[in-house]
Amino acid sequence: MQIELYYWPDIQGRGEFIRLALEAAGVDYIDVARGEDGMTQLLDTLQSTAILHPPFAPPFIRTGGAVIAQVATILQALGPRLQLVPPDEAGRLWVHQCQLTIADLVVEVHDTHHPLGNGQYYEDQKPEALRRSAEFRNERLPKFLHYFESILERNPDGDAFLVGAALTYADLSMFQMLAGLGHAFPKAMARVGAEVPRLLALQQRVAHVPNVARYLQSERRLDFNNDDIWRQYPELDD
Amino acid sequence: MQIELYYWPDIQGRGEFIRLALEAAGVDYIDVARGEDGMTQLLDTLQSTAILHPPFAPPFIRTGGAVIAQVATILQALGPRLQLVPPDEAGRLWVHQCQLTIADLVVEVHDTHHPLGNGQYYEDQKPEALRRSAEFRNERLPKFLHYFESILERNPDGDAFLVGAALTYADLSMFQMLAGLGHAFPKAMARVGAEVPRLLALQQRVAHVPNVARYLQSERRLDFNNDDIWRQYPELDD
């Protein structure tokens, strides 16, 4: 069954968590919005009243006649097929729980530059972004990263992966989050990163998974940019 | 297997999505933090390094030796046992996807009064809260509610429930969200509510499920208050 991914074509964004999973698994997929007439197809699908389980927003996938949205749901649904989950139910639930905590962090990263919402430009909420990002860098970022470091530390199968002894979609998402944070907050990450060596090692380990490494060097991997979740505004960093 | 719920004892908050599911199913559970020494137990568990799958934040549950956190994960794990999910896998995934979109809305409601983060009092971010909540009421609230209305409208089993022909945990969470929105934004909800009659009927339907009705009239149901997610600040309403 072919997998069609629908996501904004010019940013990594939340779609990148799905792209990374598809790429790591080496499956054939179509990044619909990056093809010809792709944006029309994305918007038509988003607005279609014929879809029984409509997506609220991209990313969503279409496979075998089903439309599935929400990053964590998509990854959970594809996980077994992509071989990116442990074999046992308890392990799968734990991977999913980790993914939802990464999703919470995504929202907080986004809110550093858009604390007043997406309806106003960054330039129109810059003083507020400065205040929100200070709290993020000093309180929230260390709290989240220490939490994930402790997960690696507690993993009875060793600290190579978040869950069990093999790569899961949560590791791929954690890699993406750390790459994004390093891009957006290089100074804060130099400071906090020193306290989470297992996480940084995980980031490197995932980057060197052959399929991931090939993807990162391909043209399919978009660069970070300032329309994305992880934006490089030096004034919001340490 | 006994279920222990760990959540802040003085607010409905995110814990209420779990309480409602447990109450609707009529299962025996312990609301740990509301018992004697409850807060100590909650904080001790939260900080324990002996838990293999640590929670990032409340709510979390403990059952059969497992600790599970994240509202949506808890509901997904308990769903079959509480008989609050459809029988088929595709239906269960769809319930979960709906739950995650409700979770997104929870964050946006919270951000109306704390756009700059939890580290600063509402009183110290009031002008920002006014701006954020205007966008919320005018753009985001209608967008979310029309989306959920369309889910009811498209349900091939009728518009009595979000998914299938029977109550699921997503209906209970939707009830809670609508009750909270009605408390926090009575004027905006009078305006937007008129456009989503199926959702308001769902709210009434859920409120009259016998176990839910009994719970809502019991002392176990806390009142909304201004330490909660849904706060009544008239200046943030229409």
Short mmCIF file of C-alpha atoms in Angstrom, two decimals:
data_model
loop_
_atom_site.label_atom_id
_atom_site.label_comp_id
_atom_site.label_asym_id
_atom_site.label_seq_id
_atom_site.Cartn_x
_atom_site.Cartn_y
_atom_site.Cartn_z
CA MET A 1 0.00 0.00 0.00
CA GLN A 2 1.34 3.35 -1.12
CA ILE A 3 1.61 6.05 1.54
CA GLU A 4 0.79 9.63 0.62
CA LEU A 5 2.04 12.32 3.00
CA TYR A 6 0.31 15.70 2.97
CA TYR A 7 2.26 18.57 4.51
CA TRP A 8 3.34 22.11 3.74
CA PRO A 9 6.07 21.82 1.10
CA ASP A 10 8.47 24.54 2.29
CA ILE A 11 9.12 23.70 5.93
CA GLN A 12 10.21 20.72 7.99
CA GLY A 13 7.61 21.49 10.65
CA ARG A 14 5.51 18.74 12.15
CA GLY A 15 5.63 16.88 8.84
CA GLU A 16 9.29 16.12 9.41
CA PHE A 17 8.46 13.67 12.21
CA ILE A 18 6.55 11.64 9.62
CA ARG A 19 9.11 12.08 6.83
CA LEU A 20 11.89 10.84 9.12
CA ALA A 21 9.94 7.71 10.02
CA LEU A 22 9.14 6.94 6.39
CA GLU A 23 12.74 7.59 5.32
CA ALA A 24 14.26 5.56 8.16
CA ALA A 25 12.05 2.62 7.24
CA GLY A 26 13.02 2.97 3.60
CA VAL A 27 9.44 2.76 2.37
CA ASP A 28 8.20 4.27 -0.84
CA TYR A 29 6.02 7.32 -0.22
CA ILE A 30 4.74 10.39 -2.00
CA ASP A 31 5.26 13.82 -0.46
CA VAL A 32 2.15 15.09 -2.19
CA ALA A 33 2.44 18.84 -1.69
CA ARG A 34 5.96 18.86 -3.10
CA GLY A 35 4.81 17.39 -6.42
CA GLU A 36 3.11 19.09 -9.33
CA ASP A 37 -0.15 20.79 -8.28
CA GLY A 38 0.71 19.51 -4.84
CA MET A 39 -0.57 22.47 -2.85
CA THR A 40 -3.91 22.28 -4.65
CA GLN A 41 -4.18 18.62 -3.75
CA LEU A 42 -3.31 19.33 -0.12
CA LEU A 43 -5.85 22.13 0.21
CA ASP A 44 -8.55 20.22 -1.68
CA THR A 45 -8.11 17.22 0.59
CA LEU A 46 -8.10 19.42 3.69
CA GLN A 47 -11.39 21.00 2.65
CA SER A 48 -13.07 17.91 1.25
CA THR A 49 -16.37 17.07 2.91
CA ALA A 50 -16.17 13.53 1.53
CA ILE A 51 -13.54 12.41 4.05
CA LEU A 52 -15.11 10.45 6.88
CA HIS A 53 -12.26 11.14 9.33
CA PRO A 54 -11.25 14.67 8.37
CA PRO A 55 -7.87 16.12 9.38
CA PHE A 56 -7.91 19.30 11.45
CA ALA A 57 -4.57 20.37 9.97
CA PRO A 58 -1.54 18.95 8.15
CA PRO A 59 0.31 16.65 8.42
CA PHE A 60 -1.97 13.83 7.44
CA ILE A 61 -1.47 10.68 5.43
CA ARG A 62 -3.61 8.69 3.08
CA THR A 63 -3.01 4.98 2.80
CA GLY A 64 -5.26 2.09 1.86
CA GLY A 65 -8.25 4.44 1.60
CA ALA A 66 -7.83 5.78 5.15
CA VAL A 67 -6.95 9.36 6.02
CA ILE A 68 -5.08 9.74 9.31
CA ALA A 69 -3.98 13.01 10.95
CA GLN A 70 -2.16 14.09 14.12
CA VAL A 71 1.59 13.31 14.16
CA ALA A 72 1.39 10.93 17.10
CA THR A 73 -1.59 9.01 15.67
CA ILE A 74 0.08 8.69 12.27
CA LEU A 75 3.27 7.35 13.85
CA GLN A 76 1.33 4.97 16.05
CA ALA A 77 -0.64 3.68 13.07
CA LEU A 78 2.45 3.27 10.86
CA GLY A 79 4.80 2.09 13.62
CA PRO A 80 4.37 -1.69 13.22
CA ARG A 81 4.46 -1.51 9.42
CA LEU A 82 7.63 0.61 9.49
CA GLN A 83 9.14 -1.63 12.18
CA LEU A 84 9.67 1.37 14.39
CA VAL A 85 7.98 0.06 17.54
CA PRO A 86 8.85 -2.65 20.07
CA PRO A 87 7.01 -6.00 19.76
CA ASP A 88 5.07 -5.74 23.04
CA GLU A 89 1.99 -3.63 23.74
CA ALA A 90 3.43 -2.05 26.90
CA GLY A 91 6.53 -0.99 24.95
CA ARG A 92 4.40 0.48 22.18
CA LEU A 93 2.34 2.47 24.65
CA TRP A 94 5.52 3.82 26.22
CA VAL A 95 6.91 4.90 22.84
CA HIS A 96 3.63 6.68 22.21
CA GLN A 97 3.72 8.39 25.60
CA CYS A 98 7.25 9.64 24.84
CA GLN A 99 6.02 10.93 21.48
CA LEU A 100 3.22 12.91 23.14
CA THR A 101 5.70 14.54 25.49
CA ILE A 102 7.86 15.49 22.49
CA ALA A 103 4.67 16.93 20.95
CA ASP A 104 4.15 19.06 24.06
CA LEU A 105 7.68 20.39 23.67
CA VAL A 106 6.99 21.22 20.00
CA VAL A 107 4.14 23.51 21.08
CA GLU A 108 6.34 25.26 23.62
CA VAL A 109 9.11 25.81 21.05
CA HIS A 110 6.58 27.29 18.65
CA ASP A 111 5.20 29.55 21.38
CA THR A 112 8.64 31.09 21.98
CA HIS A 113 8.25 33.10 18.76
CA HIS A 114 4.43 33.22 18.62
CA PRO A 115 3.22 33.56 22.21
CA LEU A 116 0.22 35.63 21.11
CA GLY A 117 -0.83 33.22 18.37
CA ASN A 118 -0.27 32.72 14.66
CA GLY A 119 -2.53 35.55 13.60
CA GLN A 120 0.16 38.14 14.24
CA TYR A 121 3.66 38.31 12.77
CA TYR A 122 6.68 37.64 14.95
CA GLU A 123 7.67 41.29 14.50
CA ASP A 124 4.38 42.32 16.10
CA GLN A 125 4.91 40.19 19.21
CA LYS A 126 8.65 40.48 19.71
CA PRO A 127 8.69 41.86 23.29
CA GLU A 128 6.32 39.06 24.30
CA ALA A 129 8.46 36.50 22.47
CA LEU A 130 11.49 37.72 24.42
CA ARG A 131 9.71 37.15 27.72
CA ARG A 132 8.29 33.78 26.75
CA SER A 133 11.57 32.48 25.36
CA ALA A 134 13.50 33.50 28.48
CA GLU A 135 11.22 31.29 30.54
CA PHE A 136 11.50 28.57 27.94
CA ARG A 137 15.31 28.54 27.91
CA ASN A 138 15.70 28.81 31.67
CA GLU A 139 12.89 26.59 32.94
CA ARG A 140 11.13 24.51 30.35
CA LEU A 141 14.01 23.47 28.08
CA PRO A 142 16.14 22.06 30.94
CA LYS A 143 13.09 20.37 32.47
CA PHE A 144 12.17 18.60 29.24
CA LEU A 145 15.73 17.61 28.32
CA HIS A 146 16.58 16.31 31.79
CA TYR A 147 13.38 14.31 31.66
CA PHE A 148 14.31 12.64 28.39
CA GLU A 149 17.89 12.10 29.62
CA SER A 150 16.44 10.25 32.61
CA ILE A 151 14.45 8.02 30.27
CA LEU A 152 17.65 6.96 28.52
CA GLU A 153 19.30 6.49 31.88
CA ARG A 154 16.52 4.24 33.14
CA ASN A 155 16.13 2.13 30.01
CA PRO A 156 16.86 -1.43 31.20
CA ASP A 157 18.08 -2.28 27.68
CA GLY A 158 20.77 0.42 27.83
CA ASP A 159 20.92 4.07 26.83
CA ALA A 160 21.29 3.62 23.08
CA PHE A 161 17.57 4.25 22.45
CA LEU A 162 14.66 5.74 24.39
CA VAL A 163 12.66 2.52 24.46
CA GLY A 164 14.01 -1.02 24.27
CA ALA A 165 17.13 -1.96 22.34
CA ALA A 166 16.20 -0.78 18.85
CA LEU A 167 15.28 2.38 16.99
CA THR A 168 11.67 3.59 17.37
CA TYR A 169 9.79 6.55 15.96
CA ALA A 170 10.29 8.34 19.29
CA ASP A 171 14.08 8.29 18.73
CA LEU A 172 13.63 9.78 15.29
CA SER A 173 11.39 12.52 16.68
CA MET A 174 13.85 13.18 19.50
CA PHE A 175 16.63 13.53 16.93
CA GLN A 176 14.54 16.05 15.02
CA MET A 177 13.71 18.00 18.17
CA LEU A 178 17.38 18.20 19.19
CA ALA A 179 18.44 19.22 15.69
CA GLY A 180 15.79 21.94 15.72
CA LEU A 181 16.70 23.17 19.18
CA GLY A 182 20.38 23.32 18.19
CA HIS A 183 19.38 25.43 15.21
CA ALA A 184 17.05 27.77 17.08
CA PHE A 185 18.87 28.09 20.39
CA PRO A 186 22.57 27.31 19.78
CA LYS A 187 23.73 29.10 22.93
CA ALA A 188 21.10 27.69 25.27
CA MET A 189 21.72 24.24 23.83
CA ALA A 190 25.48 24.57 24.35
CA ARG A 191 24.69 25.27 28.00
CA VAL A 192 21.92 22.70 28.65
CA GLY A 193 23.31 20.15 26.20
CA ALA A 194 26.35 19.64 28.43
CA GLU A 195 23.98 18.27 31.08
CA VAL A 196 22.35 15.67 28.81
CA PRO A 197 25.18 13.67 27.22
CA ARG A 198 23.02 10.59 26.54
CA LEU A 199 20.55 12.64 24.55
CA LEU A 200 23.27 14.22 22.43
CA ALA A 201 24.73 10.77 21.81
CA LEU A 202 21.27 9.60 20.75
CA GLN A 203 21.06 12.50 18.31
CA GLN A 204 24.36 11.42 16.72
CA ARG A 205 23.37 7.75 16.70
CA VAL A 206 20.13 8.49 14.86
CA ALA A 207 21.89 10.80 12.39
CA HIS A 208 24.13 7.87 11.44
CA VAL A 209 21.40 5.31 10.84
CA PRO A 210 22.18 4.63 7.14
CA ASN A 211 18.71 5.49 5.78
CA VAL A 212 18.54 8.60 7.94
CA ALA A 213 22.05 9.71 6.95
CA ARG A 214 21.19 9.28 3.27
CA TYR A 215 18.00 11.28 3.72
CA LEU A 216 19.70 14.11 5.59
CA GLN A 217 22.15 14.52 2.70
CA SER A 218 19.45 14.34 0.04
CA GLU A 219 17.52 17.18 -1.51
CA ARG A 220 14.40 15.83 0.12
CA ARG A 221 15.61 17.16 3.48
CA LEU A 222 14.61 20.81 3.61
CA ASP A 223 16.71 23.33 5.51
CA PHE A 224 15.37 24.92 8.68
CA ASN A 225 13.98 28.37 7.99
CA ASN A 226 12.13 31.15 9.75
CA ASP A 227 8.69 30.00 8.67
CA ASP A 228 9.25 26.80 10.64
CA ILE A 229 8.75 25.75 14.25
CA TRP A 230 12.46 26.00 15.07
CA ARG A 231 13.47 29.54 14.05
CA GLN A 232 16.82 31.21 14.35
CA TYR A 233 16.14 34.54 16.03
CA PRO A 234 19.38 35.26 17.95
CA GLU A 235 17.54 37.68 20.25
CA LEU A 236 15.48 34.77 21.60
CA ASP A 237 18.59 32.75 22.52
CA ASP A 238 20.82 33.12 25.62
CA MET B 1 -6.88 -4.39 39.16
CA GLN B 2 -7.27 -1.22 41.18
CA ILE B 3 -6.67 2.06 39.34
CA GLU B 4 -4.89 4.88 41.14
CA LEU B 5 -5.24 8.34 39.60
CA TYR B 6 -2.62 10.96 40.46
CA TYR B 7 -3.61 14.56 39.80
CA TRP B 8 -3.65 17.94 41.53
CA PRO B 9 -6.46 17.75 44.11
CA ASP B 10 -7.93 21.25 43.77
CA ILE B 11 -8.66 21.62 40.07
CA GLN B 12 -10.47 19.73 37.35
CA GLY B 13 -7.66 20.41 34.89
CA ARG B 14 -6.35 17.67 32.64
CA GLY B 15 -7.14 15.11 35.33
CA GLU B 16 -10.85 15.61 34.72
CA PHE B 17 -10.64 13.87 31.34
CA ILE B 18 -9.50 10.76 33.21
CA ARG B 19 -11.93 11.17 36.12
CA LEU B 20 -14.85 11.41 33.69
CA ALA B 21 -13.84 8.21 31.92
CA LEU B 22 -13.44 6.31 35.19
CA GLU B 23 -16.74 7.65 36.52
CA ALA B 24 -18.68 6.98 33.31
CA ALA B 25 -17.43 3.38 33.34
CA GLY B 26 -18.39 3.03 36.98
CA VAL B 27 -15.07 1.47 37.98
CA ASP B 28 -13.58 1.69 41.43
CA TYR B 29 -10.59 4.04 41.51
CA ILE B 30 -8.57 6.01 44.01
CA ASP B 31 -8.03 9.73 43.46
CA VAL B 32 -4.74 9.55 45.34
CA ALA B 33 -3.94 13.22 45.85
CA ARG B 34 -7.36 13.86 47.36
CA GLY B 35 -6.79 11.32 50.11
CA GLU B 36 -4.80 11.63 53.32
CA ASP B 37 -1.15 12.52 52.62
CA GLY B 38 -2.21 12.52 48.99
CA MET B 39 -0.06 15.40 47.81
CA THR B 40 3.01 13.80 49.36
CA GLN B 41 2.26 10.59 47.53
CA LEU B 42 1.76 12.45 44.25
CA LEU B 43 5.02 14.39 44.57
CA ASP B 44 6.98 11.37 45.78
CA THR B 45 5.79 9.34 42.81
CA LEU B 46 6.53 12.17 40.41
CA GLN B 47 10.09 12.42 41.71
CA SER B 48 10.77 8.73 42.19
CA THR B 49 13.75 7.45 40.21
CA ALA B 50 12.50 3.88 40.63
CA ILE B 51 9.76 4.26 38.00
CA LEU B 52 10.80 2.76 34.69
CA HIS B 53 8.38 4.85 32.63
CA PRO B 54 8.38 8.15 34.52
CA PRO B 55 5.58 10.71 34.07
CA PHE B 56 6.61 14.19 32.92
CA ALA B 57 3.65 15.74 34.75
CA PRO B 58 0.27 14.80 36.24
CA PRO B 59 -2.15 13.29 35.45
CA PHE B 60 -0.79 9.78 35.56
CA ILE B 61 -2.25 6.48 36.67
CA ARG B 62 -0.86 3.41 38.34
CA THR B 63 -2.50 0.10 37.65
CA GLY B 64 -1.21 -3.46 37.73
CA GLY B 65 2.30 -2.22 38.45
CA ALA B 66 2.44 0.08 35.42
CA VAL B 67 2.66 3.87 35.55
CA ILE B 68 1.10 5.63 32.55
CA ALA B 69 1.05 9.37 31.88
CA GLN B 70 -0.28 11.74 29.18
CA VAL B 71 -4.07 12.09 29.09
CA ALA B 72 -4.46 10.61 25.61
CA THR B 73 -2.21 7.63 26.37
CA ILE B 74 -4.03 6.91 29.61
CA LEU B 75 -7.41 7.00 27.86
CA GLN B 76 -6.14 4.83 25.04
CA ALA B 77 -4.74 2.30 27.50
CA LEU B 78 -7.89 2.21 29.64
CA GLY B 79 -10.38 2.51 26.76
CA PRO B 80 -11.06 -1.19 26.12
CA ARG B 81 -11.24 -2.01 29.84
CA LEU B 82 -13.67 0.88 30.46
CA GLN B 83 -15.65 -0.06 27.33
CA LEU B 84 -15.23 3.46 26.02
CA VAL B 85 -13.85 2.60 22.56
CA PRO B 86 -15.34 1.01 19.45
CA PRO B 87 -14.56 -2.66 18.80
CA ASP B 88 -12.49 -2.12 15.63
CA GLU B 89 -8.91 -0.86 15.39
CA ALA B 90 -9.72 1.85 12.82
CA GLY B 91 -12.45 3.19 15.10
CA ARG B 92 -10.11 3.20 18.08
CA LEU B 93 -7.48 5.10 16.14
CA TRP B 94 -10.08 7.67 15.09
CA VAL B 95 -11.23 8.15 18.71
CA HIS B 96 -7.61 8.70 19.66
CA GLN B 97 -7.08 11.20 16.85
CA CYS B 98 -10.12 13.16 18.05
CA GLN B 99 -8.72 13.10 21.57
CA LEU B 100 -5.41 14.57 20.39
CA THR B 101 -7.22 17.41 18.65
CA ILE B 102 -9.13 18.10 21.88
CA ALA B 103 -5.73 18.10 23.63
CA ASP B 104 -4.50 20.74 21.17
CA LEU B 105 -7.51 22.86 22.05
CA VAL B 106 -6.77 22.46 25.78
CA VAL B 107 -3.34 24.04 25.23
CA GLU B 108 -4.86 26.95 23.34
CA VAL B 109 -7.44 27.56 26.07
CA HIS B 110 -4.70 27.58 28.67
CA ASP B 111 -2.62 29.99 26.58
CA THR B 112 -5.46 32.54 26.55
CA HIS B 113 -4.64 33.43 30.17
CA HIS B 114 -0.96 32.43 30.19
CA PRO B 115 0.44 33.34 26.77
CA LEU B 116 3.86 34.11 28.26
CA GLY B 117 4.09 30.86 30.21
CA ASN B 118 3.26 29.57 33.67
CA GLY B 119 6.20 31.26 35.38
CA GLN B 120 4.36 34.59 35.53
CA TYR B 121 1.00 35.33 37.14
CA TYR B 122 -1.99 36.16 34.99
CA GLU B 123 -1.92 39.67 36.43
CA ASP B 124 1.60 40.11 35.02
CA GLN B 125 0.60 39.14 31.49
CA LYS B 126 -2.87 40.59 31.23
CA PRO B 127 -2.40 42.83 28.15
CA GLU B 128 -0.87 39.85 26.35
CA ALA B 129 -3.73 37.61 27.51
CA LEU B 130 -6.21 40.12 26.08
CA ARG B 131 -4.53 39.96 22.67
CA ARG B 132 -4.18 36.20 22.66
CA SER B 133 -7.75 35.56 23.77
CA ALA B 134 -9.19 37.89 21.11
CA GLU B 135 -7.54 35.74 18.45
CA PHE B 136 -8.68 32.63 20.26
CA ARG B 137 -12.33 33.68 20.43
CA ASN B 138 -12.48 35.03 16.90
CA GLU B 139 -10.38 32.53 14.98
CA ARG B 140 -9.38 29.41 16.85
CA LEU B 141 -12.53 28.67 18.87
CA PRO B 142 -14.87 28.74 15.83
CA LYS B 143 -12.36 26.74 13.79
CA PHE B 144 -12.12 23.97 16.39
CA LEU B 145 -15.84 23.83 17.15
CA HIS B 146 -16.89 23.79 13.50
CA TYR B 147 -14.38 21.01 12.97
CA PHE B 148 -15.90 18.86 15.72
CA GLU B 149 -19.41 19.71 14.53
CA SER B 150 -18.45 18.39 11.10
CA ILE B 151 -17.27 15.15 12.69
CA LEU B 152 -20.70 14.63 14.21
CA GLU B 153 -22.28 15.55 10.91
CA ARG B 154 -20.19 13.02 8.99
CA ASN B 155 -20.57 10.14 11.44
CA PRO B 156 -22.24 7.39 9.38
CA ASP B 157 -23.78 6.03 12.59
CA GLY B 158 -25.58 9.31 13.27
CA ASP B 159 -24.72 12.44 15.20
CA ALA B 160 -25.35 11.13 18.71
CA PHE B 161 -21.64 10.49 19.34
CA LEU B 162 -18.35 11.56 17.76
CA VAL B 163 -17.35 8.04 16.74
CA GLY B 164 -19.67 5.11 16.05
CA ALA B 165 -23.00 4.62 17.78
CA ALA B 166 -21.90 4.52 21.41
CA LEU B 167 -20.20 6.68 24.01
CA THR B 168 -16.38 6.85 23.81
CA TYR B 169 -13.79 8.67 25.89
CA ALA B 170 -13.64 11.35 23.17
CA ASP B 171 -17.30 12.23 23.83
CA LEU B 172 -16.58 12.56 27.54
CA SER B 173 -13.60 14.83 26.83
CA MET B 174 -15.65 16.88 24.39
CA PHE B 175 -18.32 17.31 27.07
CA GLN B 176 -15.67 18.54 29.49
CA MET B 177 -14.19 20.93 26.95
CA LEU B 178 -17.61 22.42 26.16
CA ALA B 179 -18.47 22.74 29.85
CA GLY B 180 -15.15 24.49 30.43
CA LEU B 181 -15.55 26.80 27.46
CA GLY B 182 -19.05 27.72 28.61
CA HIS B 183 -17.63 28.60 32.01
CA ALA B 184 -14.65 30.59 30.73
CA PHE B 185 -16.18 32.28 27.68
CA PRO B 186 -19.97 32.45 28.22
CA LYS B 187 -20.45 35.26 25.71
CA ALA B 188 -18.24 33.85 22.99
CA MET B 189 -19.87 30.46 23.48
CA ALA B 190 -23.35 31.97 23.21
CA ARG B 191 -22.24 33.37 19.85
CA VAL B 192 -20.32 30.37 18.44
CA GLY B 193 -22.45 27.77 20.16
CA ALA B 194 -25.42 28.75 18.01
CA GLU B 195 -23.44 27.53 15.00
CA VAL B 196 -22.71 24.07 16.42
CA PRO B 197 -26.07 22.60 17.55
CA ARG B 198 -24.89 18.98 17.29
CA LEU B 199 -22.01 19.64 19.67
CA LEU B 200 -24.27 21.30 22.23
CA ALA B 201 -26.68 18.37 21.96
CA LEU B 202 -23.73 16.02 22.55
CA GLN B 203 -22.79 18.00 25.66
CA GLN B 204 -26.34 17.51 27.03
CA ARG B 205 -26.43 13.86 26.02
CA VAL B 206 -23.20 13.12 27.88
CA ALA B 207 -24.31 15.09 30.93
CA HIS B 208 -27.33 12.79 31.17
CA VAL B 209 -25.48 9.48 30.96
CA PRO B 210 -26.54 8.10 34.36
CA ASN B 211 -23.04 7.54 35.76
CA VAL B 212 -21.91 10.94 34.50
CA ALA B 213 -25.00 12.70 35.88
CA ARG B 214 -24.43 11.07 39.29
CA TYR B 215 -20.78 12.11 39.25
CA LEU B 216 -21.54 15.71 38.27
CA GLN B 217 -23.87 16.02 41.27
CA SER B 218 -21.46 14.37 43.68
CA GLU B 219 -18.84 16.04 45.85
CA ARG B 220 -16.18 14.32 43.79
CA ARG B 221 -16.83 16.79 40.94
CA LEU B 222 -14.82 19.90 41.76
CA ASP B 223 -16.04 23.32 40.68
CA PHE B 224 -14.19 25.24 38.00
CA ASN B 225 -11.90 27.85 39.51
CA ASN B 226 -9.27 30.37 38.47
CA ASP B 227 -6.34 28.02 39.07
CA ASP B 228 -7.72 25.76 36.35
CA ILE B 229 -7.39 25.61 32.58
CA TRP B 230 -10.86 27.12 32.02
CA ARG B 231 -10.85 30.38 33.97
CA GLN B 232 -13.55 32.96 34.26
CA TYR B 233 -11.89 36.28 33.49
CA PRO B 234 -14.72 38.37 31.96
CA GLU B 235 -12.17 40.70 30.33
CA LEU B 236 -10.97 37.79 28.15
CA ASP B 237 -14.49 37.06 26.86
CA ASP B 238 -16.40 38.87 24.08
#
